[in-house]
Coordinates of C-alpha atoms in Angstrom, one line a residue:
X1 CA 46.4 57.6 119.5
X2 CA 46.1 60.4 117.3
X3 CA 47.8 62.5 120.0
X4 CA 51.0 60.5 120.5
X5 CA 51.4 60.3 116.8
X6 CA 51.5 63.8 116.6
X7 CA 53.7 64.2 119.4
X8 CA 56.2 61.7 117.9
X9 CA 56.5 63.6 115.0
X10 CA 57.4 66.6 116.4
X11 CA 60.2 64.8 118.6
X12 CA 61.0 63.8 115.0
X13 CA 62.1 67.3 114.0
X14 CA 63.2 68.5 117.0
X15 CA 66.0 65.3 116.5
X16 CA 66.4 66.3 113.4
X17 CA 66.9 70.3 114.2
X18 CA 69.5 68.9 117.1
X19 CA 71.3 66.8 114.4
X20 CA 73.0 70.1 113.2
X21 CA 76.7 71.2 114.0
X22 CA 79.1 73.7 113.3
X23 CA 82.8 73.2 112.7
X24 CA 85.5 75.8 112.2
X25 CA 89.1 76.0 111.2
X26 CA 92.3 74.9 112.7
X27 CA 94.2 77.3 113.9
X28 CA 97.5 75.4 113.1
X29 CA 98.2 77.4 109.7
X30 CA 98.0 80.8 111.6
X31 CA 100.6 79.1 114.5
X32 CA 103.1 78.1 111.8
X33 CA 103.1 81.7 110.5
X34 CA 103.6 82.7 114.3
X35 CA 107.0 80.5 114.1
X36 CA 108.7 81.7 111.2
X37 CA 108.0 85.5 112.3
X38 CA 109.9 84.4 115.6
X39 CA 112.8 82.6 113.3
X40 CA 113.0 86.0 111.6
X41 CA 112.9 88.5 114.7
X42 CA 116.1 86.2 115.5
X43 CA 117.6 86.9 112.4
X44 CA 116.8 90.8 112.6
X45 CA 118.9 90.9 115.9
X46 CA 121.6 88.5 114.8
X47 CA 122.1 91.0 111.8
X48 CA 122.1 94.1 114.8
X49 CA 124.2 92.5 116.8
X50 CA 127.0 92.0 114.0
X51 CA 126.4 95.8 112.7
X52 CA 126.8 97.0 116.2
X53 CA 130.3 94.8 115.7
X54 CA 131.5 96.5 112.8
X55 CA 134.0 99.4 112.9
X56 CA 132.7 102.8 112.1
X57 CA 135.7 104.0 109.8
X58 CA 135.7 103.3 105.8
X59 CA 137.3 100.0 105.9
X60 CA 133.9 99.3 107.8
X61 CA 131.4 100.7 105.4
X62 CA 130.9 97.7 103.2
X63 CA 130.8 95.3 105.7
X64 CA 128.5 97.5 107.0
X65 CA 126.1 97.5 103.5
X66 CA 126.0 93.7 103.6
X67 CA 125.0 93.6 107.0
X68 CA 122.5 96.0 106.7
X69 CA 121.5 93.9 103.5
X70 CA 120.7 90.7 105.4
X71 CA 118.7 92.8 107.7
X72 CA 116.6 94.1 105.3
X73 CA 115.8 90.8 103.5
X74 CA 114.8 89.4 107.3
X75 CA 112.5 92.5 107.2
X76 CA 111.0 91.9 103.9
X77 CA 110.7 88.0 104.3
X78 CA 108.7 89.4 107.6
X79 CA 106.5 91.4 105.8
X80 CA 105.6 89.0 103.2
X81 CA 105.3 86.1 106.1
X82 CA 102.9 89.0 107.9
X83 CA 100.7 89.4 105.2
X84 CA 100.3 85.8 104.4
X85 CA 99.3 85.4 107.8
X86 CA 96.8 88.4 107.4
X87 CA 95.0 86.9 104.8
X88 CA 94.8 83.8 106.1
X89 CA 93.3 85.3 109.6
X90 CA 90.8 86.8 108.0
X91 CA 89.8 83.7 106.2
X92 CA 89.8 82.2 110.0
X93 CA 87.6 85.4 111.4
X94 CA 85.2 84.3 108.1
X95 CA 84.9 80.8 109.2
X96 CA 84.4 81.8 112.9
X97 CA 81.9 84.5 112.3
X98 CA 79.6 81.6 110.3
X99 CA 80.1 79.7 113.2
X100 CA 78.8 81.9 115.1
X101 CA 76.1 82.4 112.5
X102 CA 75.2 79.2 112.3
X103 CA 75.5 78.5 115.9
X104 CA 73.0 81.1 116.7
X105 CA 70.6 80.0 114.2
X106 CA 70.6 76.4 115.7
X107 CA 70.0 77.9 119.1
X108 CA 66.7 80.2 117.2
X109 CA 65.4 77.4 115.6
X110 CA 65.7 74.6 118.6
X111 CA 63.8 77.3 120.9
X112 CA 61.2 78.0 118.2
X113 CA 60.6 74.2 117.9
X114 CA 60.5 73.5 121.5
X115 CA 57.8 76.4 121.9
X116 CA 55.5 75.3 118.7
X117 CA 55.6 71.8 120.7
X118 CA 54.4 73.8 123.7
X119 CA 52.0 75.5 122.3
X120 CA 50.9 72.6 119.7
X121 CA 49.9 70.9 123.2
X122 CA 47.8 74.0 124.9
X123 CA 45.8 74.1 121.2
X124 CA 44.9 70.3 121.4
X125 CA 43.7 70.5 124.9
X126 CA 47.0 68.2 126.0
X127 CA 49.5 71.0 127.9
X128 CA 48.9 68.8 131.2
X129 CA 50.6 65.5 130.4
X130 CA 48.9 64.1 133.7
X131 CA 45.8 65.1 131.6
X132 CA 47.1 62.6 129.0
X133 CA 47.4 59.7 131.5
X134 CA 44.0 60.5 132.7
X135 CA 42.4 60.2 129.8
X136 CA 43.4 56.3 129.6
X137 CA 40.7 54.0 128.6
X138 CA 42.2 51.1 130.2
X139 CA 45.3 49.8 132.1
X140 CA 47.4 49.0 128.8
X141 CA 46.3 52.1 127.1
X142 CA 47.3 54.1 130.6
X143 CA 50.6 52.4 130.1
X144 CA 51.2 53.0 126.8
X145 CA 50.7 56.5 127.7
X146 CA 53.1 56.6 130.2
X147 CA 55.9 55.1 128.1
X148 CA 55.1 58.3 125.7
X149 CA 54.7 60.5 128.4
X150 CA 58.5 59.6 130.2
X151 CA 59.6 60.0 127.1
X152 CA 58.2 63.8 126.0
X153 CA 59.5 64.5 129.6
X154 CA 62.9 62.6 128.9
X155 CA 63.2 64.8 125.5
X156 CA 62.4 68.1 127.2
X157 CA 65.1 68.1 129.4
X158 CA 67.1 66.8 126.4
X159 CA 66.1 69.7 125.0
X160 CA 66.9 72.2 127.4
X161 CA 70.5 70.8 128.2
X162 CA 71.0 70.8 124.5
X163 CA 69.9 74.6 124.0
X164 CA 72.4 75.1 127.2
X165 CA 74.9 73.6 125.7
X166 CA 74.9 75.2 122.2
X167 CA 74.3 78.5 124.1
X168 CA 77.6 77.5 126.3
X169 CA 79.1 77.0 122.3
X170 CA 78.4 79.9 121.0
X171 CA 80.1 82.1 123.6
X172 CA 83.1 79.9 122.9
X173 CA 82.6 80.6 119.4
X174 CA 82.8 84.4 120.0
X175 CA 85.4 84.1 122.2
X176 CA 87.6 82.2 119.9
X177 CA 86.2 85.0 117.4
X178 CA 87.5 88.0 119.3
X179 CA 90.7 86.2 120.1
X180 CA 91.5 85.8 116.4
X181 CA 90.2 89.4 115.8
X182 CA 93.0 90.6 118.5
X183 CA 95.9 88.3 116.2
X184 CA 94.7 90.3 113.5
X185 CA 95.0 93.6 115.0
X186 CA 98.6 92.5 116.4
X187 CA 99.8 91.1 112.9
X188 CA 98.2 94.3 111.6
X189 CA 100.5 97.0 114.3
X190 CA 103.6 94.3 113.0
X191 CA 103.6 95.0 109.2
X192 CA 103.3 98.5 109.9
X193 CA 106.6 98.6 112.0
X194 CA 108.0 96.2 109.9
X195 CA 107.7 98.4 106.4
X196 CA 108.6 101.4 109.0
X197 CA 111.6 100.1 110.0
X198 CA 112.5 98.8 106.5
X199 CA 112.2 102.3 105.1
X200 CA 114.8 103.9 107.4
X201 CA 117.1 100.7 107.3
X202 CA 116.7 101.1 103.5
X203 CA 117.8 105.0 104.0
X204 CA 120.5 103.9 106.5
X205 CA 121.6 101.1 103.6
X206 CA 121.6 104.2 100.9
X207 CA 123.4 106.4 103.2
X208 CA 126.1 103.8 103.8
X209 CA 126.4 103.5 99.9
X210 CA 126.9 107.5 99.6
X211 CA 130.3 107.2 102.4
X212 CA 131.7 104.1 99.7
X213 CA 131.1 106.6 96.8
X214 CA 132.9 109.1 98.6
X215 CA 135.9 106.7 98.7
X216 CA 136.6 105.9 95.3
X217 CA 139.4 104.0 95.6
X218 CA 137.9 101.7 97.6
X219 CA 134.7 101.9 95.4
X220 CA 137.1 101.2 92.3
X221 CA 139.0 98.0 94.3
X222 CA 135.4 96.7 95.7
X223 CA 133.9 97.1 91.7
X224 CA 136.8 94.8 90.5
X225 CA 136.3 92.2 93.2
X226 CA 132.9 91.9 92.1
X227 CA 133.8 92.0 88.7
X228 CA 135.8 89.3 89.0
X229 CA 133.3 87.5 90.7
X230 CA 130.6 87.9 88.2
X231 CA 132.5 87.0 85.8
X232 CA 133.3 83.7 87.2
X233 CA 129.5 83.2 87.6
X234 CA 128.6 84.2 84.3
X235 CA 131.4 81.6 83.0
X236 CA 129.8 79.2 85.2
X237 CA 126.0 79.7 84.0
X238 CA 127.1 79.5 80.1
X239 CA 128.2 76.0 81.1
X240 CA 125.8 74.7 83.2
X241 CA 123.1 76.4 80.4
X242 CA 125.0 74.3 77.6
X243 CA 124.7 71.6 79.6
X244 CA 120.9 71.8 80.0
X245 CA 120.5 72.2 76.7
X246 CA 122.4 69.4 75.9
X247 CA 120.0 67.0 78.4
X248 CA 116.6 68.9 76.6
X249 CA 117.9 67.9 73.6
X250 CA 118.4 64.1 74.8
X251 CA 115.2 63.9 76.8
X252 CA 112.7 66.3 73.9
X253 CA 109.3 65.0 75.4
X254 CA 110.8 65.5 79.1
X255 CA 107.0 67.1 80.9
X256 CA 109.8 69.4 82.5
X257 CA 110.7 71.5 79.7
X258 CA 109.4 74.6 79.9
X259 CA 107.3 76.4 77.0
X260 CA 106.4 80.4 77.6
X261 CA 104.8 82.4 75.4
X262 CA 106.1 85.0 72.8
X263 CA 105.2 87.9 74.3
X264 CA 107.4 88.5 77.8
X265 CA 106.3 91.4 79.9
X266 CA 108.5 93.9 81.8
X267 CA 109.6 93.2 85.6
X268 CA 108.6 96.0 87.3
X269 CA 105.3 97.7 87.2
X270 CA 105.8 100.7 84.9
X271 CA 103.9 102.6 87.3
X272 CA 106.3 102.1 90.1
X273 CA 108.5 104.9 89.5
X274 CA 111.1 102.8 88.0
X275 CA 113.9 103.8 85.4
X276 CA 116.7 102.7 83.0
X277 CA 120.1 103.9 84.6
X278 CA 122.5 101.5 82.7
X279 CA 121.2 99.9 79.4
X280 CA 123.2 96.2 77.8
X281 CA 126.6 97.6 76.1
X282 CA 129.5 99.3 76.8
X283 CA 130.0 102.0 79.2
X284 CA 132.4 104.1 81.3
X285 CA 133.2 103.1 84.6
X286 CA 135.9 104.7 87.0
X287 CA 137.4 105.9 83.8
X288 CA 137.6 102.1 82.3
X289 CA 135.8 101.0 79.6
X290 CA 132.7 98.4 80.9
X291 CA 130.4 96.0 78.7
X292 CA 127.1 95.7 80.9
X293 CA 125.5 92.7 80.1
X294 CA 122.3 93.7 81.3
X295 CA 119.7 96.7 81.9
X296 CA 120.0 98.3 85.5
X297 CA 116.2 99.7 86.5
X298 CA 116.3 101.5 89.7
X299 CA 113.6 101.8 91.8
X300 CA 112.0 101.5 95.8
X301 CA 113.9 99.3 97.5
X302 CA 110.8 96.5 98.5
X303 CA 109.3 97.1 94.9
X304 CA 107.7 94.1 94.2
X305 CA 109.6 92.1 91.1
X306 CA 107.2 89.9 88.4
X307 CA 108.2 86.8 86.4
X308 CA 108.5 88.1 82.6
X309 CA 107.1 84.9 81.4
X310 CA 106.3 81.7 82.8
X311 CA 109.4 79.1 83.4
X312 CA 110.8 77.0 86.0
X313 CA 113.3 78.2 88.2
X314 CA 117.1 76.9 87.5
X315 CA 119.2 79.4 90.0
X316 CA 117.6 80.9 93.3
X317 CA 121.0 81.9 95.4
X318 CA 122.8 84.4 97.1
X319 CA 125.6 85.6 94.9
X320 CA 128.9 88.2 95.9
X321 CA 128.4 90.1 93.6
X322 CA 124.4 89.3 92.1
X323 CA 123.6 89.2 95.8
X324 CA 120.0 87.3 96.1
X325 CA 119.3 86.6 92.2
X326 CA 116.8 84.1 90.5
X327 CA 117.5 82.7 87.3
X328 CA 114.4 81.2 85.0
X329 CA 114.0 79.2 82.0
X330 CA 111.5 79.7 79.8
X331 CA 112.4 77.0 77.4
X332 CA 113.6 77.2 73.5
X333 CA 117.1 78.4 74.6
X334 CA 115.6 81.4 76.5
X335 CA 116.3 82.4 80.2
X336 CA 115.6 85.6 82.4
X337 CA 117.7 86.5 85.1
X338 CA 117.0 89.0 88.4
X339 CA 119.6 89.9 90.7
X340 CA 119.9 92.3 94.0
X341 CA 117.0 91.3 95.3
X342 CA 115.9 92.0 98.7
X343 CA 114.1 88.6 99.0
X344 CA 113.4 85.6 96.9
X345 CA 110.3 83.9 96.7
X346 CA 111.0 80.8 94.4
X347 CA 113.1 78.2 95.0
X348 CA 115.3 75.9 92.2
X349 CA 113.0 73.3 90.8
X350 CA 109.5 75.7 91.3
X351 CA 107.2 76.9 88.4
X352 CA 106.6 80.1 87.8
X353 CA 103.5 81.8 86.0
X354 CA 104.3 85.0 83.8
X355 CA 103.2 88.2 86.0
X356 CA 103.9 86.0 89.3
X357 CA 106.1 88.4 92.1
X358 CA 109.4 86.1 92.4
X359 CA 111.4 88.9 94.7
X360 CA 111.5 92.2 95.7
X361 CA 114.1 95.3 94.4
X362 CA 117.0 95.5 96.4
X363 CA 120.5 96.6 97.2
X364 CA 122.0 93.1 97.8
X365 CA 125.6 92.2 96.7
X366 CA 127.6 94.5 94.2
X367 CA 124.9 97.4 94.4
X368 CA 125.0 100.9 95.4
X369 CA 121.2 101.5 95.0
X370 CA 118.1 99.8 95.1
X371 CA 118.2 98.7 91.8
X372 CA 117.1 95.8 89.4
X373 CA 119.7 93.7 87.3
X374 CA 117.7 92.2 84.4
X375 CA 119.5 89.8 82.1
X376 CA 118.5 88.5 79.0
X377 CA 120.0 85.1 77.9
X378 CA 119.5 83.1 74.5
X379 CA 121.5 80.2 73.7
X380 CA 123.8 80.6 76.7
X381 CA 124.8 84.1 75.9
X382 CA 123.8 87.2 77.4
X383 CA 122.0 89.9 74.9
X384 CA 120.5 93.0 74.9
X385 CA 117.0 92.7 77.2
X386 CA 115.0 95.3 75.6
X387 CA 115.6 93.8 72.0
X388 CA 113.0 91.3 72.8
X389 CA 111.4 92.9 76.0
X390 CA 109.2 95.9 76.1
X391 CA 110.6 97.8 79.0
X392 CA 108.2 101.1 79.1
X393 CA 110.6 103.1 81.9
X394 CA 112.7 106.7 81.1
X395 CA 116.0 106.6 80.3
X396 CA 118.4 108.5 82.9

């Protein structure tokens, strides 16, 4: 009796050791990435196929530019989607690899038990389970025996079939491993030819701008268009700040008003290469006095752009003459605006965290270089940025 209660207990780990199993990630987040890189590839050779449209003469050129624009915020939204996708591979290849850990150690440790059981029996003198029925000291006792006997033999093929099948697991573990491994070295080759192709579109976009600067008449009837238009827009954000205001006021405890900190921080990384090309005031443009109601910071078109303090996004649009701009509030009558983006990251309505990356420098709308437009409003006017932010780059 001794015997079979020893036996039982090791059939007791053994269920336990069996009880163990190893899950892994859905794949589903990585597939979603999949689709929107084939949305943008469509919107790539949409923008090709109207550039290949376009006439090659003058008259051409700025159609030309804005075509070339849309192109190259497809290319950055790629990038961005590519790398989101990156990271979140290799937080798939993690969870497979401990799969595959894990799976492996279940298969070690179900062996190990099966083979202490083995030779558990040899030691104790009971290897032969015939031995066991033998050693019956009467007809009940014999079939007690066999009852535990069936049932070591029952649980050994268990066993077996079980170490066969998480064996059979495992390889489907690494498979599934090497597949995802593959994605990643795919997604990897992408982004590469993604910023390549960005680089010499961005060259072919600053190229295009040179043949409109060589033309300035039609540089000079182009600037007033735009003028015009920004204008208008800057008419229409005084009101629709006013208005704002006006509902903060009526709603003071409202969770959605925004409170930033003092201290705002500059939107590009000083490091970056960047510089001050047109500071806020007046200024002479095609021979006509200008006011600039903002600080222009050129800089690598795909330069990443940072929220100079926290806020919540009012304005995320495409603009003639802003081109892709983002507006934020960051409550007490303050608001930040970025325009000529490349790509924009936030939408209206979305919080932002001072330092967070809400676009990317570009050469959209009214813009004849990669370039940031950086405004600075308070109370519904526009002032001078850099007389309450700190923006560290040389003056050209």
């Amino acid at each position: 009796m001794k015997n079979i209660f020893k036996i039982t207990a090791v059939i007791i780990l053994l269920s336990l050791i069996c009880s163990v199993s190893v899950t892994y990630a859905d794949d589903a987040t990585v597939k979603s990435y999949e689709d929107q890189l084939d949305l943008l590839s469509q919107k790539q050779k949409d923008a090709l196929s109207r550039l290949n449209a376009t006439e090659s003469d003058l008259a051409g050129a700025i159609e030309r530019k804005n075509i070339l624009d849309d192109y190259l915020e497809a290319t950055m939204q790629k990038i961005v989607v590519a790398e989101s996708m990156l990271k979140e591979i290799e937080q798939t290849i993690a969870e497979k690899e401990e799969a595959v850990k894990k799976a492996q150690s279940d298969i070690e440790e179900r062996h190990t038990a099966f083979l202490n059981r083995m030779v558990y029996m040899e030691e104790d003198g009971t290897a032969s389970l015939i031995e066991i029925l033998f050693d019956s000291v009467s007809l009940g006792d014999f079939f007690r025996k066999l009852d535990s006997v069936n049932s070591i033999m029952e649980y050994d093929r268990y066993v077996i079939d079980s170490l066969n099948d998480a064996k059979e697991q495992l390889e489907k573990y690494k498979t599934a491993l090497e597949t995802v491994k593959a994605e990643q070295s795919e997604t990897l080759s992408l982004l590469e030819k993604e910023k390549a192709d960005f680089e010499v579109l961005a060259a072919e976009s600053a190229a295009t701008v040179a043949e409109l600067q060589a033309n300035a008449a039609l540089l000079r009837d182009e600037y007033n268009k735009a003028s015009n238009e920004e204008k208008e827009l800057a008419a229409e954000l005084e009101a629709y700040l006013k208005e704002l205001e006006a509902q903060k006021l009526t709603h003071p405890d409202s969770p959605d008003i925004p409170q930033a900190s003092a201290d705002f921080i500059p939107p590009l990384d000083p490091a970056c290469g960047a510089y001050i090309s047109s500071s806020y005031g007046w200024r002479d443009l095609f021979g006509v006095p200008d006011l600039h109601e903002a600080t222009d910071i050129p800089a690598t078109a795909g330069t990443p752009i940072y929220a100079s303090n926290s806020g919540v996004v009012i304005k995320s649009e495409n603009h003639y003459s802003y081109g892709n701009y983002i507006m934020i509030d960051h409550g007490n009558g303050i608001y930040t605006l970025y325009a000529h983006m490349t790509y924009r990251e936030y939408s209206v309505g979305q919080s932002v965290n001072k330092g967070d990356v809400i676009g990317y420098v570009g050469n959209t709308g009214n813009s004849y270089g990669a370039h940031l437009h950086f405004e600075y409003w308070v109370n519904g006017k526009r002032t001078d940025p850099e007389a309450y932010v700190s923006l560290p780059y040389p003056k050209w």
